[in-house]
mmCIF file of C-alpha atoms in Angstrom:
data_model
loop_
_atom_site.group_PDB
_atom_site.id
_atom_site.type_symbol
_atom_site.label_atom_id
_atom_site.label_comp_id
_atom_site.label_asym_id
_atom_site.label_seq_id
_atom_site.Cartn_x
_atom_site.Cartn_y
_atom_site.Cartn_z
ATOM 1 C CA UNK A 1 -41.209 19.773 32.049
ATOM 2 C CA UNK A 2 -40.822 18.700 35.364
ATOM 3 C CA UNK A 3 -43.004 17.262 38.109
ATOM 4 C CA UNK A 4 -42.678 16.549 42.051
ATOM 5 C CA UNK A 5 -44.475 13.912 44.179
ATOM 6 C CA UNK A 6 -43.673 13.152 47.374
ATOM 7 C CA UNK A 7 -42.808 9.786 48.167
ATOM 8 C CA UNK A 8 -43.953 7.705 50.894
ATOM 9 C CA UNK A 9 -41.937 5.782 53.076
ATOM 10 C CA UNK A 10 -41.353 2.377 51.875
ATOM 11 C CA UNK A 11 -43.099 3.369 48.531
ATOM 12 C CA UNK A 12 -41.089 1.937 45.525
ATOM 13 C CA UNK A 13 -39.613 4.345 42.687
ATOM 14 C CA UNK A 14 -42.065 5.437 40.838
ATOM 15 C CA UNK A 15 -42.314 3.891 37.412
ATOM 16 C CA UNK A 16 -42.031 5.786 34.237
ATOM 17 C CA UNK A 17 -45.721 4.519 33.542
ATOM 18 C CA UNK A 18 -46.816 5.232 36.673
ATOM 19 C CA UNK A 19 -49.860 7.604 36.991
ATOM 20 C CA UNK A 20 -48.818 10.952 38.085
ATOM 21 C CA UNK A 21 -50.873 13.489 39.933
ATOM 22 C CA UNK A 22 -52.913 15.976 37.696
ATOM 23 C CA UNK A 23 -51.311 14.164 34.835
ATOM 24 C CA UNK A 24 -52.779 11.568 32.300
ATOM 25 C CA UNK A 25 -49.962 8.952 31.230
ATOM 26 C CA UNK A 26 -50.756 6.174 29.199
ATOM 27 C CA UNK A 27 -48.543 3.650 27.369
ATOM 28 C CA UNK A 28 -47.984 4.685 23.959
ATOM 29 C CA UNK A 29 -49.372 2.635 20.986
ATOM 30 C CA UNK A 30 -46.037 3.081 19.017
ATOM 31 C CA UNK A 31 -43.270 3.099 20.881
ATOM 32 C CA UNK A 32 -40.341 4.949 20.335
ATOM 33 C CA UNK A 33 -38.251 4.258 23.019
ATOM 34 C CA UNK A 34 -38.565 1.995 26.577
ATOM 35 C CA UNK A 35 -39.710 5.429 27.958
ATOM 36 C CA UNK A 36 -42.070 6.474 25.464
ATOM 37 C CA UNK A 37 -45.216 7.549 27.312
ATOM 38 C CA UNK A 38 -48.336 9.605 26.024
ATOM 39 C CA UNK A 39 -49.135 12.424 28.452
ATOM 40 C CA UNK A 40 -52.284 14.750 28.479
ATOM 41 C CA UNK A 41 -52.448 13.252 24.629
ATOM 42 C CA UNK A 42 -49.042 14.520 23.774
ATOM 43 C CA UNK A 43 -46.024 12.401 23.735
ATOM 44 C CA UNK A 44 -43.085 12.032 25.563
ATOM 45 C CA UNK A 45 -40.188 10.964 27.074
ATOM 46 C CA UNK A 46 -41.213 9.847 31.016
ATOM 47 C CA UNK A 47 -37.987 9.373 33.502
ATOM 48 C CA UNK A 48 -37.945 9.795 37.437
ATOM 49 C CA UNK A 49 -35.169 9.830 39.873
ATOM 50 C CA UNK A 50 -35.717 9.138 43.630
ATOM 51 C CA UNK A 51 -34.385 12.322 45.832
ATOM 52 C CA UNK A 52 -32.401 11.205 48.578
ATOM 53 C CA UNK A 53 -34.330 14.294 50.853
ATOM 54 C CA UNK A 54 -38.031 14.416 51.094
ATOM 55 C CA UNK A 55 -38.891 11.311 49.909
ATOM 56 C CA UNK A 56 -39.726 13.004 46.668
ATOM 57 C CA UNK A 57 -39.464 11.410 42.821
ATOM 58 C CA UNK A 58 -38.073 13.882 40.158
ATOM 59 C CA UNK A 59 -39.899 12.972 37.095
ATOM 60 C CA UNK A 60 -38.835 14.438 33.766
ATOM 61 C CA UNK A 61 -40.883 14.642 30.950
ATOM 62 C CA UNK A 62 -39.276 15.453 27.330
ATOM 63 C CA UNK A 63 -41.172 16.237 24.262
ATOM 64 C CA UNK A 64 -40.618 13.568 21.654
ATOM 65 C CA UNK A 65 -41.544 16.409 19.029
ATOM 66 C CA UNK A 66 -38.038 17.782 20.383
ATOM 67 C CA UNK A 67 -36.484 14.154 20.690
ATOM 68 C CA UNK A 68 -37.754 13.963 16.472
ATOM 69 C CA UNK A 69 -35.847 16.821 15.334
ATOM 70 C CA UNK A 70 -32.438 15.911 16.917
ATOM 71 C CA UNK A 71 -32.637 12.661 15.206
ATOM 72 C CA UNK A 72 -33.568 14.072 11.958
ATOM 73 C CA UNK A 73 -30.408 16.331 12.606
ATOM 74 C CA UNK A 74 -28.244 12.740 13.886
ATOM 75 C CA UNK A 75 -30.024 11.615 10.472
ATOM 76 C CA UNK A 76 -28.812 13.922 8.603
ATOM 77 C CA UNK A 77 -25.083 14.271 10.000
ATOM 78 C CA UNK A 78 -24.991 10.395 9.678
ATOM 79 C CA UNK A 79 -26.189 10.763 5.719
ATOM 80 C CA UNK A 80 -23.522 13.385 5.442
ATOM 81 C CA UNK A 81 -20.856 11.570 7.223
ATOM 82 C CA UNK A 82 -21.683 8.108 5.328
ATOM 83 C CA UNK A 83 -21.114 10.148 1.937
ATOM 84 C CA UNK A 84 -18.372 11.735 2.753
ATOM 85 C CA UNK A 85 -16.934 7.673 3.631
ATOM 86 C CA UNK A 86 -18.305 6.988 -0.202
ATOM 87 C CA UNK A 87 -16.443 9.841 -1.559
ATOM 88 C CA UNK A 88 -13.062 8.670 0.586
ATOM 89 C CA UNK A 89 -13.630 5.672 -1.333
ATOM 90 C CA UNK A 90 -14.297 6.613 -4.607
ATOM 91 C CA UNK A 91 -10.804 9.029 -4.330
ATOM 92 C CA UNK A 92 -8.779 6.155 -2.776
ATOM 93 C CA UNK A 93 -9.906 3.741 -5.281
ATOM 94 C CA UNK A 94 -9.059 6.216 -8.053
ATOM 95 C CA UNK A 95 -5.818 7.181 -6.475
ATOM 96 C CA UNK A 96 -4.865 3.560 -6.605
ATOM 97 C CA UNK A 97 -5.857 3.190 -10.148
ATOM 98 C CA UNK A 98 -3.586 5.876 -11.133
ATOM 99 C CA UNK A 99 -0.649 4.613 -9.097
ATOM 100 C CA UNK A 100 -1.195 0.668 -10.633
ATOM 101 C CA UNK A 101 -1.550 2.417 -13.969
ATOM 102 C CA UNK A 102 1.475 4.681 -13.865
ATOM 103 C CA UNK A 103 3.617 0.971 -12.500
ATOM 104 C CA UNK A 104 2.649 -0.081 -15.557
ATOM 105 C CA UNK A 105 3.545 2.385 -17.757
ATOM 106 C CA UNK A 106 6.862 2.371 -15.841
ATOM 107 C CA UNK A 107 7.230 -1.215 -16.261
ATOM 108 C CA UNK A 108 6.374 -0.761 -20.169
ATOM 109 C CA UNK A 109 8.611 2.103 -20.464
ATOM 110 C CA UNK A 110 11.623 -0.339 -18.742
ATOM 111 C CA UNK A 111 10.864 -2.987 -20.988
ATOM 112 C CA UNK A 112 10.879 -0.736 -24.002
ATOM 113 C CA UNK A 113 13.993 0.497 -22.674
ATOM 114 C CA UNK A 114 16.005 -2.957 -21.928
ATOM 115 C CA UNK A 115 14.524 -4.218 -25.603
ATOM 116 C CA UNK A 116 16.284 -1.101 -27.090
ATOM 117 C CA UNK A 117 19.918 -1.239 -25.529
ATOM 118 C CA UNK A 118 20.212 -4.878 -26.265
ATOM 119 C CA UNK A 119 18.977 -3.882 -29.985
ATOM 120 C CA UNK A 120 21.845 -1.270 -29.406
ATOM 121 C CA UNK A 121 24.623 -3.258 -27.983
ATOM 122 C CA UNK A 122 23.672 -6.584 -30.814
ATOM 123 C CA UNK A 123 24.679 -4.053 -33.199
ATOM 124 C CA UNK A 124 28.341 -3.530 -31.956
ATOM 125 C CA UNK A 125 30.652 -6.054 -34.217
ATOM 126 C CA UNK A 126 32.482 -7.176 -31.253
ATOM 127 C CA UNK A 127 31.673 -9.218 -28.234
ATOM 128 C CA UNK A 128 30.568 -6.830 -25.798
ATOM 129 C CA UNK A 129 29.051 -7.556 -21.907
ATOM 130 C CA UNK A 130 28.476 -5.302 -19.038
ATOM 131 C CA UNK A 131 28.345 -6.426 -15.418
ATOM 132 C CA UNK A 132 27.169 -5.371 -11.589
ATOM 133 C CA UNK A 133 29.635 -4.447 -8.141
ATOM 134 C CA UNK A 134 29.466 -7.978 -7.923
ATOM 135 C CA UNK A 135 31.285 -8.986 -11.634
ATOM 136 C CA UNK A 136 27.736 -10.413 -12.228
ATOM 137 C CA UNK A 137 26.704 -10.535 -16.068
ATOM 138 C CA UNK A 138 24.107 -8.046 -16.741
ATOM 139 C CA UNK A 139 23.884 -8.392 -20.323
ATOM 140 C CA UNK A 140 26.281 -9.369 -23.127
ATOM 141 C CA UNK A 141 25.396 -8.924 -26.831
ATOM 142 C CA UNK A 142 24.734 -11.565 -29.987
ATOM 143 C CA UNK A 143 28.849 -11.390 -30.766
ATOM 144 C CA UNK A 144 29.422 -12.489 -27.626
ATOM 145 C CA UNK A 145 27.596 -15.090 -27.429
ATOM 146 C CA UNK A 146 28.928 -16.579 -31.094
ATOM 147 C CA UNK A 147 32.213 -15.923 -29.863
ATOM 148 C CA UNK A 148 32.389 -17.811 -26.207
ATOM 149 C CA UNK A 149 29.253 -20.004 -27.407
ATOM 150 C CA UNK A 150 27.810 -18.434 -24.188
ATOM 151 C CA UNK A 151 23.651 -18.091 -24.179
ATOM 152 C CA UNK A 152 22.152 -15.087 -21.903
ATOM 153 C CA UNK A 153 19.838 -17.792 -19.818
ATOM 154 C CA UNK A 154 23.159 -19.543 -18.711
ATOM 155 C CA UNK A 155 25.034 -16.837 -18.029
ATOM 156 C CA UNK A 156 22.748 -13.782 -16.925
ATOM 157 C CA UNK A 157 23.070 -13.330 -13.008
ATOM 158 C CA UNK A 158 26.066 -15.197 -12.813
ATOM 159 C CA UNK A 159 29.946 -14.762 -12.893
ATOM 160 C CA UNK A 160 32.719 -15.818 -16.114
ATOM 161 C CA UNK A 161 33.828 -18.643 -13.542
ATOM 162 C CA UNK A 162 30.759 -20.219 -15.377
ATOM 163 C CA UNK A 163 32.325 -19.857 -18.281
ATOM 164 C CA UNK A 164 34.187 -23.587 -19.669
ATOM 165 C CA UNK A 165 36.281 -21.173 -21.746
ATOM 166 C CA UNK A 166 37.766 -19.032 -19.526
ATOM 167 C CA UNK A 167 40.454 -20.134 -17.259
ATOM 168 C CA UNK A 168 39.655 -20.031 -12.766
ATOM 169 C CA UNK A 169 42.895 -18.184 -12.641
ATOM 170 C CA UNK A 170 42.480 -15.729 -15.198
ATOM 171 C CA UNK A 171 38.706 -15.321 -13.814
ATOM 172 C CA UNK A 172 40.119 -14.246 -10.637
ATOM 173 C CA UNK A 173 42.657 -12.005 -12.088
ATOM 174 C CA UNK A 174 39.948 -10.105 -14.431
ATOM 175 C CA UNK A 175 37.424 -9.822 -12.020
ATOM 176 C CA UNK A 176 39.707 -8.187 -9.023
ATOM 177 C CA UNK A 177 41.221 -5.769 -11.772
ATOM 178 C CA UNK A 178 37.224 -5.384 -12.765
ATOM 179 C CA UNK A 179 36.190 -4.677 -9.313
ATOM 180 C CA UNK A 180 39.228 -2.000 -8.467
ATOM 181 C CA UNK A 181 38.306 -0.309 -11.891
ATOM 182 C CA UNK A 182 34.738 0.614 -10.938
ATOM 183 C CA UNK A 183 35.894 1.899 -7.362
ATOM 184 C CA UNK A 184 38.171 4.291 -8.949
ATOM 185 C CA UNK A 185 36.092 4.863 -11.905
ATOM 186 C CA UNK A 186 38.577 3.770 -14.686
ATOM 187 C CA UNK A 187 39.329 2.162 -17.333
ATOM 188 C CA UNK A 188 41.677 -0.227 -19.170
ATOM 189 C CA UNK A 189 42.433 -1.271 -22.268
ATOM 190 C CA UNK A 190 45.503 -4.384 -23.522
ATOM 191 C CA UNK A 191 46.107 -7.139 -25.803
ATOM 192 C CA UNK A 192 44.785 -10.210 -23.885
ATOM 193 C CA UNK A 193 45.101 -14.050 -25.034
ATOM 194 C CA UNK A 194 41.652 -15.599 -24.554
ATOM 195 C CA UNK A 195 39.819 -18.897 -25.208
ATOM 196 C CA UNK A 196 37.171 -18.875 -27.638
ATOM 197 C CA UNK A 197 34.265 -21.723 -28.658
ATOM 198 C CA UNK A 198 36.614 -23.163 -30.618
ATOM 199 C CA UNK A 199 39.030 -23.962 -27.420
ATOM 200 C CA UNK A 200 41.468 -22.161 -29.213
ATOM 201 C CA UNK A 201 43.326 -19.190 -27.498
ATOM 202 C CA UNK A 202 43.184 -16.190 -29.314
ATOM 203 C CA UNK A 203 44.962 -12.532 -29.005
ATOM 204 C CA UNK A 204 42.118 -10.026 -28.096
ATOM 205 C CA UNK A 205 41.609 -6.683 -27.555
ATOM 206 C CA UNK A 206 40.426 -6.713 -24.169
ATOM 207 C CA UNK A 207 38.934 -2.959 -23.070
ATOM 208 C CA UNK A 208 36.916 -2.243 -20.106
ATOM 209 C CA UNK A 209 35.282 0.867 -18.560
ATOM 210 C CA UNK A 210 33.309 1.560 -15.297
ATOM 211 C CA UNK A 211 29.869 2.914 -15.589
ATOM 212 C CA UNK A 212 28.401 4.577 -13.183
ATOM 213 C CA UNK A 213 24.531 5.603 -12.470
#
């Protein structure tokens, strides 16, 4: 609803509690808003604007019984949005559940896994060791390690240059032939002297094979 009043010159803007002609606006007991005005016992929103022409006011007047039912609708989309937000949560936090879960399996499943080919590779009669690109010890087996008196902790990670029993030379020459054999994907197998515990050399069996993933 609208109403015009002329303005008079020099007359300020008129107020939204102003009284307006054939109107009755009081000040409402319960405010709603900064605007809230009762009018002809009914409330509502009270807002002028001064028209440049005239020297006329605009004033506005807006039900608050319309004002009520958009915010029960900006209620209600704000419910709905703020459970949809608890649902996002709820999946999220379940969807990282599964993925920690499943990394733990996986982690279970690769410890089950390393347990069983050292079980596997203890049970070879022979000393046996496998190694990375780099001719880094990945593993070596409980012959092995009786053999070269070598334990896992002090070798794992490292190279045989580590090793007191084998000789820098013969280091270099194995691990050059080792690294050229897993480029080309081969294998080699000869009688090789090599220094045990004991310090004793002994004729060996040396074989070797690249494995690749």
């Amino acid at each position: 609803a609208d109403a015009w009043r002329q303005q008079t010159p020099g007359e300020p803007a008129l107020a939204a509690d102003s009284s307006l002609p054939l109107l009755a606006v009081q000040p409402a007991d319960r405010a709603l808003h900064p605007n809230h005005r009762v009018v002809e016992r009914e409330p509502y929103l009270v807002q002028s604007v001064v028209l440049n022409q005239g020297g006329y006011q605009l004033i506005t007047l807006t039900r608050l019984d319309d004002a009520a039912g958009m915010r029960g609708l900006h209620a209600t989309i704000a419910g709905i949005l703020a459970l949809l937000g608890l649902l996002l949560i709820i999946v999220l936090s379940r969807s990282l559940t599964q993925m920690v879960l499943h990394r733990q399996q996986a982690q279970r499943l690769s410890g089950e896994h390393g347990r069983f080919l050292q079980s596997v590779i203890d049970a070879v009669p022979m000393p046996l060791f496998y190694k990375d690109r780099q001719g880094h010890f990945l593993g070596i087996n409980k012959e092995f390690e009786r053999v070269y008196g070598a334990q896992p902790a002090q070798l794992l990670g490292r190279s045989a240059t580590e090793m007191d029993t084998l000789d820098a030379e013969l280091h270099e020459q194995l691990r050059a032939e080792q690294l050229a054999m897993m480029d080309q994907r081969g294998s080699v197998t000869r009688e090789q002297q090599l220094r045990f515990a004991d310090g004793q050399m002994h004729p060996t069996l040396y074989s070797a094979s690249a494995i690749t993933q």
